[in-house]
Short mmCIF file of C-alpha atoms in Angstrom, two decimals:
data_model
loop_
_atom_site.label_atom_id
_atom_site.label_comp_id
_atom_site.label_asym_id
_atom_site.label_seq_id
_atom_site.Cartn_x
_atom_site.Cartn_y
_atom_site.Cartn_z
CA MET A 1 28.51 45.88 -16.88
CA ALA A 2 31.85 47.62 -16.59
CA ALA A 3 34.04 46.26 -13.83
CA THR A 4 35.20 49.69 -12.83
CA ILE A 5 33.48 51.42 -9.97
CA THR A 6 34.94 54.84 -10.47
CA ILE A 7 32.19 57.38 -10.66
CA GLU A 8 32.31 59.76 -13.57
CA PRO A 9 30.08 62.80 -13.58
CA LYS A 10 27.45 62.51 -16.25
CA MET A 11 24.91 64.88 -17.74
CA HIS A 12 25.65 67.82 -15.54
CA LYS A 13 27.60 71.06 -15.50
CA GLN A 14 26.12 72.12 -18.79
CA PRO A 15 27.04 75.70 -19.57
CA THR A 16 24.62 77.86 -17.63
CA ALA A 17 24.37 81.41 -16.40
CA VAL A 18 27.20 80.47 -14.05
CA ASP A 19 29.67 80.76 -16.89
CA GLU A 20 28.35 84.14 -18.03
CA LYS A 21 30.75 87.01 -17.73
CA ARG A 22 29.39 90.46 -17.16
CA GLU A 23 31.12 93.79 -16.85
CA THR A 24 31.59 95.31 -13.44
CA ILE A 25 29.98 98.67 -12.69
CA LEU A 26 30.80 99.06 -9.01
CA GLN A 27 33.49 97.59 -6.84
CA THR A 28 33.85 97.81 -3.11
CA GLU A 29 37.39 97.40 -1.89
CA ASP A 30 37.85 96.39 1.70
CA LEU A 31 34.80 98.45 2.63
CA SER A 32 34.11 98.83 6.33
CA ILE A 33 31.32 101.01 7.66
CA TYR A 34 31.00 102.05 11.28
CA TYR A 35 28.34 103.66 13.42
CA GLY A 36 30.49 105.14 16.17
CA ASP A 37 32.44 102.16 17.53
CA ASN A 38 30.13 99.62 16.02
CA GLN A 39 31.40 98.09 12.79
CA ALA A 40 28.30 97.42 10.69
CA VAL A 41 30.10 96.25 7.52
CA LYS A 42 33.41 94.41 7.72
CA HIS A 43 35.91 94.46 4.86
CA ALA A 44 33.44 93.88 2.07
CA ASN A 45 34.90 93.19 -1.37
CA LEU A 46 32.09 92.94 -3.87
CA ASP A 47 32.05 93.43 -7.61
CA ILE A 48 28.61 94.62 -8.67
CA GLU A 49 27.92 93.67 -12.26
CA LYS A 50 26.50 95.84 -15.00
CA HIS A 51 22.98 95.12 -16.24
CA ALA A 52 22.56 92.50 -13.59
CA ILE A 53 20.40 92.27 -10.51
CA THR A 54 22.41 91.76 -7.35
CA ALA A 55 20.49 90.69 -4.27
CA LEU A 56 21.79 91.37 -0.77
CA ILE A 57 20.35 88.98 1.76
CA GLY A 58 20.90 88.27 5.43
CA PRO A 59 19.18 88.56 8.80
CA SER A 60 18.24 91.92 10.30
CA GLY A 61 21.28 93.85 11.45
CA CYS A 62 23.69 91.97 9.17
CA GLY A 63 24.84 95.13 7.41
CA LYS A 64 23.18 94.67 4.04
CA SER A 65 21.12 97.89 4.17
CA THR A 66 24.09 99.85 5.48
CA PHE A 67 26.10 98.47 2.58
CA LEU A 68 23.37 99.43 0.11
CA ARG A 69 23.04 102.95 1.50
CA SER A 70 26.77 103.50 1.33
CA ILE A 71 26.65 103.10 -2.46
CA ASN A 72 24.96 106.47 -2.86
CA ARG A 73 26.30 107.98 0.34
CA MET A 74 23.00 107.95 2.19
CA ASN A 75 24.93 107.03 5.34
CA ASP A 76 26.37 110.56 5.25
CA LEU A 77 23.05 111.63 6.72
CA ILE A 78 23.85 109.64 9.87
CA PRO A 79 26.31 111.79 11.87
CA VAL A 80 28.06 108.92 13.72
CA SER A 81 28.62 106.96 10.52
CA TRP A 82 32.12 106.72 9.05
CA ASN A 83 33.90 104.33 6.76
CA GLU A 84 37.13 102.78 5.52
CA GLY A 85 37.97 101.29 2.15
CA LYS A 86 36.73 102.31 -1.27
CA ILE A 87 33.71 102.10 -3.52
CA MET A 88 34.91 102.43 -7.09
CA TYR A 89 32.37 103.65 -9.66
CA GLU A 90 33.56 104.56 -13.15
CA GLY A 91 37.13 104.80 -11.96
CA VAL A 92 36.32 107.12 -9.07
CA ASP A 93 36.17 106.37 -5.37
CA ILE A 94 32.75 107.69 -4.50
CA LEU A 95 33.59 107.74 -0.81
CA SER A 96 36.19 110.45 -1.29
CA LYS A 97 35.43 113.84 0.20
CA ASN A 98 35.23 115.85 -3.00
CA ILE A 99 32.34 113.85 -4.42
CA ASN A 100 29.19 115.85 -5.15
CA THR A 101 26.67 113.61 -3.44
CA ILE A 102 23.70 115.29 -5.14
CA ALA A 103 25.14 114.44 -8.56
CA LEU A 104 26.08 110.97 -7.32
CA ARG A 105 22.52 110.27 -6.25
CA LYS A 106 21.31 111.18 -9.73
CA GLU A 107 23.61 108.53 -11.15
CA ILE A 108 22.86 106.03 -8.41
CA GLY A 109 19.20 106.30 -7.52
CA MET A 110 17.46 104.71 -4.58
CA VAL A 111 13.98 103.42 -3.79
CA PHE A 112 12.97 102.65 -0.24
CA GLN A 113 10.90 100.05 1.54
CA LYS A 114 7.88 102.26 2.11
CA PRO A 115 6.58 104.16 -0.90
CA ASN A 116 7.38 107.81 -0.18
CA PRO A 117 5.80 109.94 -2.90
CA PHE A 118 5.76 113.69 -2.35
CA PRO A 119 2.31 115.02 -1.37
CA LYS A 120 1.98 116.44 -4.86
CA SER A 121 0.41 115.35 -8.10
CA VAL A 122 1.72 112.31 -9.96
CA TYR A 123 3.10 114.67 -12.61
CA ASN A 124 4.88 116.90 -10.12
CA ASN A 125 6.39 113.94 -8.30
CA ILE A 126 8.33 113.13 -11.43
CA THR A 127 9.11 116.66 -12.54
CA HIS A 128 10.01 118.09 -9.12
CA ALA A 129 13.70 117.27 -9.27
CA LEU A 130 13.94 118.03 -12.99
CA ARG A 131 12.58 121.52 -12.37
CA PHE A 132 14.99 121.90 -9.50
CA TYR A 133 17.76 121.21 -11.99
CA GLY A 134 16.37 123.92 -14.25
CA ASN A 135 14.34 122.00 -16.79
CA ARG A 136 11.15 124.01 -17.28
CA LYS A 137 10.14 123.14 -20.83
CA LYS A 138 6.63 121.74 -20.61
CA LYS A 139 6.85 119.58 -23.72
CA GLN A 140 10.08 118.01 -22.59
CA LEU A 141 8.78 117.44 -19.06
CA ASP A 142 5.63 115.83 -20.50
CA GLU A 143 7.80 113.44 -22.47
CA ILE A 144 9.93 112.53 -19.47
CA VAL A 145 6.83 111.92 -17.33
CA GLU A 146 5.37 109.59 -19.92
CA GLU A 147 8.65 107.78 -20.55
CA SER A 148 9.39 107.31 -16.85
CA LEU A 149 5.89 106.07 -16.11
CA ARG A 150 6.07 103.69 -19.06
CA LYS A 151 9.41 102.34 -17.88
CA ALA A 152 7.92 101.85 -14.43
CA ALA A 153 4.97 99.97 -15.98
CA LEU A 154 2.55 102.51 -14.58
CA TRP A 155 1.59 104.69 -17.57
CA ASP A 156 -1.41 102.68 -18.75
CA GLU A 157 -2.87 102.53 -15.27
CA ILE A 158 -2.63 106.19 -14.38
CA LYS A 159 -2.22 108.21 -17.58
CA ASP A 160 -5.60 109.83 -16.92
CA ARG A 161 -4.71 110.67 -13.35
CA LEU A 162 -1.47 112.56 -13.83
CA HIS A 163 -2.78 115.56 -11.96
CA ASP A 164 -4.33 113.62 -9.10
CA SER A 165 -2.47 113.49 -5.82
CA ALA A 166 0.14 110.75 -5.73
CA LEU A 167 -1.22 109.85 -2.32
CA SER A 168 -4.48 108.72 -3.94
CA LEU A 169 -2.66 105.86 -5.68
CA SER A 170 -2.53 102.35 -4.25
CA GLY A 171 0.60 101.26 -2.34
CA GLY A 172 1.91 99.29 -5.31
CA GLN A 173 1.29 102.19 -7.68
CA GLN A 174 2.96 104.60 -5.27
CA GLN A 175 6.04 102.39 -5.20
CA ARG A 176 6.18 102.20 -8.99
CA LEU A 177 5.77 106.00 -9.05
CA CYS A 178 8.80 106.25 -6.76
CA ILE A 179 10.71 104.05 -9.19
CA ALA A 180 9.50 106.26 -12.09
CA ARG A 181 10.63 109.33 -10.16
CA THR A 182 14.08 107.82 -9.79
CA LEU A 183 14.21 106.78 -13.46
CA ALA A 184 13.38 110.33 -14.56
CA MET A 185 16.85 111.32 -13.36
CA GLU A 186 18.36 108.82 -15.82
CA PRO A 187 20.47 106.93 -13.31
CA ASN A 188 22.89 104.11 -14.15
CA VAL A 189 22.42 102.19 -10.95
CA LEU A 190 19.25 101.55 -8.99
CA LEU A 191 19.42 100.72 -5.31
CA LEU A 192 16.28 99.10 -3.98
CA ASP A 193 15.82 98.65 -0.26
CA GLU A 194 13.12 96.00 0.21
CA PRO A 195 11.02 97.69 -2.45
CA SER A 196 8.06 95.36 -2.27
CA SER A 197 7.99 94.12 1.31
CA ALA A 198 5.14 96.47 2.18
CA LEU A 199 3.05 95.41 -0.81
CA ASP A 200 0.40 92.78 -1.52
CA PRO A 201 1.36 89.74 -3.68
CA ILE A 202 -0.01 91.17 -6.94
CA SER A 203 1.79 94.49 -6.49
CA ASN A 204 4.87 92.56 -5.45
CA ALA A 205 4.70 90.49 -8.63
CA LYS A 206 4.39 93.68 -10.70
CA ILE A 207 7.41 95.21 -9.00
CA GLU A 208 9.43 92.04 -9.60
CA GLU A 209 8.44 91.98 -13.25
CA LEU A 210 9.37 95.63 -13.50
CA ILE A 211 12.78 95.06 -11.89
CA LEU A 212 13.49 92.29 -14.41
CA GLN A 213 12.63 94.64 -17.29
CA LEU A 214 14.74 97.45 -15.86
CA LYS A 215 17.78 95.19 -15.85
CA GLU A 216 18.09 95.85 -19.59
CA ASP A 217 18.97 99.48 -18.97
CA TYR A 218 20.16 99.67 -15.39
CA SER A 219 22.34 97.86 -12.91
CA ILE A 220 20.28 96.97 -9.88
CA VAL A 221 21.18 96.20 -6.31
CA ILE A 222 18.32 95.03 -4.14
CA VAL A 223 18.07 94.32 -0.44
CA THR A 224 15.36 91.79 0.27
CA HIS A 225 14.15 89.67 3.15
CA ASN A 226 12.13 87.61 0.76
CA MET A 227 14.26 84.60 -0.21
CA GLN A 228 11.92 83.60 -3.02
CA GLN A 229 12.18 87.09 -4.42
CA ALA A 230 15.96 86.99 -4.37
CA SER A 231 15.99 83.57 -6.02
CA ARG A 232 13.39 84.58 -8.61
CA ILE A 233 14.81 87.84 -9.87
CA SER A 234 18.50 88.19 -9.07
CA ASP A 235 21.54 87.12 -11.06
CA LYS A 236 23.95 87.35 -8.16
CA THR A 237 23.39 87.04 -4.45
CA ALA A 238 25.51 88.20 -1.54
CA PHE A 239 24.81 86.72 1.86
CA PHE A 240 25.71 89.02 4.77
CA LEU A 241 26.04 87.91 8.38
CA ASN A 242 27.25 90.05 11.28
CA GLY A 243 28.63 92.62 8.86
CA SER A 244 30.65 90.18 6.76
CA VAL A 245 29.97 88.86 3.30
CA ILE A 246 29.81 85.13 3.94
CA GLU A 247 29.18 84.10 0.37
CA TYR A 248 28.79 85.92 -2.93
CA GLY A 249 28.03 84.21 -6.19
CA GLU A 250 25.58 83.30 -8.89
CA THR A 251 22.06 83.19 -7.45
CA GLU A 252 21.47 79.81 -9.07
CA LYS A 253 24.34 78.35 -7.06
CA ILE A 254 23.54 80.15 -3.79
CA PHE A 255 19.99 78.82 -3.77
CA THR A 256 20.68 75.29 -4.94
CA ASN A 257 24.08 74.34 -3.64
CA PRO A 258 25.78 77.05 -1.60
CA ASP A 259 29.40 76.53 -0.54
CA GLN A 260 28.94 77.78 3.02
CA GLU A 261 26.90 75.97 5.62
CA LYS A 262 25.80 79.29 7.13
CA THR A 263 24.38 80.34 3.78
CA GLU A 264 22.48 77.08 3.50
CA ASP A 265 21.13 77.44 7.04
CA TYR A 266 19.95 80.95 6.33
CA ILE A 267 18.28 80.36 2.98
CA SER A 268 16.64 77.20 4.37
CA GLY A 269 15.12 79.33 7.14
CA ARG A 270 17.11 77.73 9.94
CA PHE A 271 18.05 81.04 11.51
CA GLY A 272 17.63 84.74 10.95
CA MET B 1 19.89 76.42 16.12
CA VAL B 2 17.03 74.36 14.81
CA ALA B 3 14.27 76.55 13.47
CA ARG B 4 11.49 75.29 11.19
CA GLU B 5 10.64 72.53 13.59
CA GLN B 6 7.43 71.66 11.79
CA PHE B 7 9.38 71.10 8.60
CA GLN B 8 11.87 68.87 10.44
CA VAL B 9 9.07 66.85 11.99
CA GLU B 10 7.40 66.34 8.61
CA LEU B 11 10.69 65.49 6.95
CA THR B 12 11.52 62.88 9.59
CA ALA B 13 8.09 61.33 9.14
CA LEU B 14 8.53 61.23 5.38
CA ARG B 15 11.93 59.59 5.69
CA GLY B 16 10.39 57.03 8.04
CA GLN B 17 7.78 56.17 5.42
CA ILE B 18 10.49 55.64 2.81
CA ILE B 19 12.59 53.42 5.05
CA SER B 20 9.60 51.27 5.91
CA LEU B 21 8.66 51.01 2.22
CA ALA B 22 12.20 49.84 1.48
CA HIS B 23 11.95 47.12 4.12
CA GLU B 24 8.69 45.99 2.57
CA THR B 25 10.23 45.59 -0.87
CA GLU B 26 12.93 43.55 0.80
CA LYS B 27 10.34 41.29 2.34
CA MET B 28 8.48 41.02 -0.96
CA LEU B 29 11.57 39.86 -2.85
CA GLU B 30 12.36 37.34 -0.15
CA LYS B 31 8.84 35.92 -0.19
CA ALA B 32 8.65 35.93 -3.99
CA MET B 33 11.82 33.85 -4.17
CA GLU B 34 10.46 31.53 -1.52
CA ALA B 35 7.33 31.06 -3.65
CA LEU B 36 9.50 30.41 -6.70
CA TYR B 37 11.71 27.79 -5.02
CA ASN B 38 8.93 26.09 -3.05
CA GLN B 39 6.35 26.19 -5.85
CA ASP B 40 4.07 27.94 -3.41
CA ILE B 41 1.23 29.39 -5.51
CA GLU B 42 -0.71 30.64 -2.52
CA LEU B 43 2.22 32.70 -1.30
CA ALA B 44 2.76 34.02 -4.85
CA ASN B 45 -0.85 35.24 -4.94
CA GLU B 46 -0.43 36.93 -1.58
CA ILE B 47 2.58 38.84 -2.90
CA ILE B 48 0.68 39.99 -5.97
CA ALA B 49 -2.12 41.27 -3.75
CA TYR B 50 0.32 42.94 -1.40
CA ASP B 51 1.85 44.99 -4.22
CA GLU B 52 -1.27 47.15 -4.28
CA GLN B 53 -0.57 48.28 -0.74
CA LEU B 54 2.93 49.18 -1.78
CA ASP B 55 1.57 51.33 -4.60
CA GLU B 56 -0.68 53.16 -2.17
CA LYS B 57 2.22 53.84 0.14
CA GLU B 58 4.24 55.26 -2.73
CA LEU B 59 1.32 57.55 -3.58
CA LYS B 60 1.14 58.73 0.03
CA ILE B 61 4.87 59.59 0.02
CA ASN B 62 4.41 61.53 -3.21
CA GLU B 63 1.46 63.48 -1.87
CA ASP B 64 3.24 64.31 1.38
CA ALA B 65 6.39 65.44 -0.41
CA ILE B 66 4.48 67.63 -2.87
CA LEU B 67 2.51 69.20 -0.05
CA MET B 68 5.74 69.96 1.80
CA ILE B 69 7.24 71.56 -1.29
CA ALA B 70 4.15 73.73 -1.70
CA ARG B 71 3.84 74.72 1.94
CA GLN B 72 7.43 74.95 3.10
CA GLN B 73 9.06 76.11 -0.13
CA PRO B 74 12.36 74.44 0.65
CA VAL B 75 15.61 75.32 -1.10
CA ALA B 76 19.02 73.72 -1.60
CA THR B 77 19.54 70.51 0.43
CA ASP B 78 16.03 70.62 1.88
CA LEU B 79 14.58 70.79 -1.62
CA ARG B 80 16.82 67.95 -2.79
CA ARG B 81 15.67 65.87 0.19
CA LEU B 82 12.10 66.11 -1.08
CA ILE B 83 13.06 65.58 -4.70
CA ILE B 84 14.89 62.37 -3.82
CA ALA B 85 11.97 61.26 -1.67
CA LEU B 86 9.90 61.34 -4.86
CA ARG B 87 12.56 59.53 -6.86
CA ILE B 88 13.34 56.88 -4.25
CA SER B 89 9.71 56.06 -3.59
CA SER B 90 9.26 55.52 -7.31
CA ASP B 91 12.30 53.20 -7.36
CA LEU B 92 10.89 51.27 -4.41
CA GLU B 93 7.55 50.93 -6.13
CA ARG B 94 9.30 49.47 -9.18
CA MET B 95 11.25 47.11 -6.93
CA GLY B 96 7.93 45.91 -5.57
CA ASP B 97 6.77 45.36 -9.16
CA ASN B 98 9.85 43.24 -9.84
CA ALA B 99 9.13 41.08 -6.81
CA LYS B 100 5.51 40.79 -7.95
CA ASN B 101 6.70 39.67 -11.39
CA ILE B 102 8.77 36.91 -9.81
CA ALA B 103 5.62 35.78 -7.99
CA LYS B 104 3.82 35.76 -11.34
CA ALA B 105 6.62 33.65 -12.82
CA ALA B 106 6.18 31.22 -9.92
CA ILE B 107 2.50 30.95 -10.87
CA HIS B 108 3.34 30.42 -14.55
CA LEU B 109 5.76 27.66 -13.59
CA GLY B 110 3.00 26.07 -11.48
CA GLU B 111 3.38 23.18 -9.12
CA ASN B 112 5.28 20.00 -9.89
CA HIS B 113 7.15 21.38 -12.87
CA GLY B 114 10.01 19.08 -12.03
CA LEU B 115 12.57 21.76 -12.71
CA THR B 116 15.38 22.76 -10.34
CA ILE B 117 15.46 26.50 -9.85
CA HIS B 118 19.00 27.59 -10.56
CA PRO B 119 20.81 28.19 -7.26
CA ALA B 120 22.48 31.32 -8.68
CA LEU B 121 19.07 33.02 -8.48
CA ASN B 122 19.26 32.62 -4.73
CA ASP B 123 22.75 34.15 -4.71
CA MET B 124 21.49 37.05 -6.80
CA LYS B 125 18.64 37.56 -4.38
CA GLN B 126 21.01 37.58 -1.38
CA THR B 127 23.14 40.27 -2.99
CA ALA B 128 20.06 42.28 -4.01
CA LEU B 129 18.80 42.17 -0.43
CA LYS B 130 22.18 43.31 0.81
CA MET B 131 21.89 46.19 -1.63
CA VAL B 132 18.51 47.26 -0.26
CA ASP B 133 19.98 47.20 3.19
CA LEU B 134 22.93 49.28 2.08
CA SER B 135 20.76 51.78 0.24
CA VAL B 136 18.54 52.20 3.30
CA LYS B 137 21.57 52.89 5.48
CA ALA B 138 23.01 55.29 2.91
CA PHE B 139 19.65 57.08 2.83
CA GLU B 140 19.26 57.13 6.59
CA TYR B 141 22.73 58.56 7.22
CA GLU B 142 23.02 60.48 3.93
CA ASP B 143 26.29 58.60 3.45
CA ILE B 144 27.81 58.74 0.00
CA THR B 145 30.51 56.15 0.77
CA LEU B 146 27.81 53.57 1.38
CA ALA B 147 25.93 54.80 -1.69
CA ARG B 148 29.01 54.28 -3.87
CA LYS B 149 29.43 50.69 -2.62
CA LEU B 150 26.17 49.86 -4.36
CA ALA B 151 27.96 50.13 -7.70
CA GLU B 152 30.31 47.28 -6.70
CA LEU B 153 27.47 45.01 -5.64
CA ASP B 154 25.52 45.85 -8.76
CA ASP B 155 28.43 44.65 -10.90
CA LEU B 156 28.33 41.40 -8.95
CA VAL B 157 24.62 40.95 -9.66
CA ASP B 158 25.10 41.85 -13.32
CA ASN B 159 27.83 39.24 -13.66
CA MET B 160 25.75 36.54 -11.97
CA TYR B 161 22.85 37.41 -14.25
CA GLY B 162 25.01 37.11 -17.37
CA GLU B 163 26.24 33.74 -16.22
CA VAL B 164 22.77 32.39 -15.36
CA VAL B 165 21.27 33.47 -18.65
CA ARG B 166 24.11 31.91 -20.61
CA GLU B 167 23.65 28.59 -18.79
CA MET B 168 19.92 28.66 -19.33
CA LEU B 169 20.33 29.34 -23.03
CA GLU B 170 22.50 26.25 -23.25
CA GLU B 171 19.87 24.27 -21.44
CA THR B 172 17.15 25.29 -23.90
CA ALA B 173 19.33 23.80 -26.62
CA THR B 174 19.50 20.45 -24.86
CA ASN B 175 15.97 20.49 -23.42
CA PRO B 176 13.82 22.36 -25.96
CA GLN B 177 10.63 20.91 -24.46
CA LYS B 178 11.35 22.84 -21.26
CA ILE B 179 11.79 26.16 -22.99
CA GLN B 180 8.66 27.75 -21.45
CA HIS B 181 9.80 26.90 -17.95
CA ILE B 182 13.37 27.97 -18.50
CA MET B 183 12.12 31.24 -19.90
CA GLN B 184 10.25 31.91 -16.65
CA MET B 185 13.42 31.26 -14.70
CA ALA B 186 15.42 33.57 -16.96
CA PHE B 187 12.74 36.24 -16.53
CA SER B 188 13.00 35.86 -12.77
CA ALA B 189 16.75 36.35 -12.95
CA ARG B 190 16.11 39.47 -15.01
CA TYR B 191 13.64 40.78 -12.39
CA ILE B 192 16.20 40.37 -9.63
CA GLU B 193 18.76 42.17 -11.75
CA ARG B 194 16.31 45.05 -12.32
CA PHE B 195 15.45 45.07 -8.62
CA ALA B 196 19.14 45.54 -7.85
CA ASP B 197 19.45 48.30 -10.47
CA HIS B 198 16.82 50.31 -8.67
CA THR B 199 18.85 50.20 -5.47
CA THR B 200 21.73 51.80 -7.37
CA ASN B 201 19.28 54.52 -8.45
CA ILE B 202 18.66 55.11 -4.76
CA GLY B 203 22.42 55.43 -4.31
CA GLU B 204 22.52 57.97 -7.13
CA SER B 205 19.75 59.94 -5.43
CA ILE B 206 21.83 60.09 -2.26
CA LEU B 207 24.87 61.30 -4.20
CA TYR B 208 22.64 63.96 -5.75
CA LEU B 209 21.36 64.94 -2.33
CA VAL B 210 24.80 65.37 -0.86
CA LYS B 211 26.75 66.71 -3.81
CA GLY B 212 24.02 68.44 -5.79
CA GLU B 213 25.16 66.67 -8.96
CA THR B 214 23.83 63.81 -11.03
CA LEU B 215 26.16 60.81 -11.06
CA ASP B 216 25.80 57.37 -12.61
CA LEU B 217 26.26 54.29 -10.43
CA ASN B 218 24.89 51.83 -12.92
CA LYS B 219 27.26 51.34 -15.80
#
């Protein structure tokens, strides 16, 4: 029965993941990416955290995939693509000319929307790149195959089919094989471009579970059109619109109480 | 830029159900007090029967909101809109119960009890009705300024309640033979006070909707 009517916050703002501090593994500094005259990413400044899952969301054409691809220089393959700004990784600007992109892509691996296994056996899919780099010891390769498949939560399902064609696997298994193939290179960062959008709900759930497990050992950046997926698995979310980062923050905040109206409209399905 | 039209349509319908439920609790309190003052047992019985309809309407709101959560998978403000629909409908149901309890008190008092119902109960009722009105407007316009005003009115009701109960206690000392009747009156005052408390809960729900935080309006 207090006479005062001032409203004091009560029972909220308990310490949550919001207050967690993680190390940064990648930083983009004023990153702009162009295709010819068209600026696809505009002055992005994002700190990607170590051992965290960062989701990039936004409508088609917002620049999120271009941003993702720039992190391991996949945009180099597009002749009209050029960029400004920096992407700092372990103290080095990976956009600088003298970067060995092959070595970079070992460190920063990528998995694409559609499973793209080589038309080879499961075993050879994983060992192909290792052999290319000169590793020909059978025992060692066997170990890497098993370890990569275990990490990709695929070993138990296909350990008896290692010499079958990868193309005989289901879509979900093929995608986990692609993840295993990337893991075999012992990367630090995993870039996932809509890795489960072409999969059925069960395979999707397996991929999500896998991504959560991989967080222990890798830093993950994922582009997804699936809002529930972003809210379920990511620690941080960046919302892109027309090439700009509109809002970047803890996923919990972005999906419950975003600061920007545009973010709210997008995650609520009001445009995009 | 309005996409998700189906969701908007369903949300508007749900909000309509809540507003109409609120108006019904208002009517129930008004009628219950009328029964109490006029010793109208028939009216009191009608109110008790009517409460069942109110319960069904609350259930319908709950079912609709849960279905919308499952089918539309709302997030952020949209999700909070449905969460508060569940909370507010439960508050309204309890407000209906409070009105019903006043009707029961009227029945316990019976006809020709020869007791004057304390006029402060009527004042409490007027303020409580004003609070329903305010909470409905705050809900309709998602207006936190209106929601916050409920705290002021609630203090008023609390003070009136304290006063009434103190006076009635004194009266039991001088008229111990009337203690049963006075108790019923004191209970009724308590029901109005609880009724008003629930409207402040509605205000808190609106603050939660708009700010995404839990705040206390009832201290």
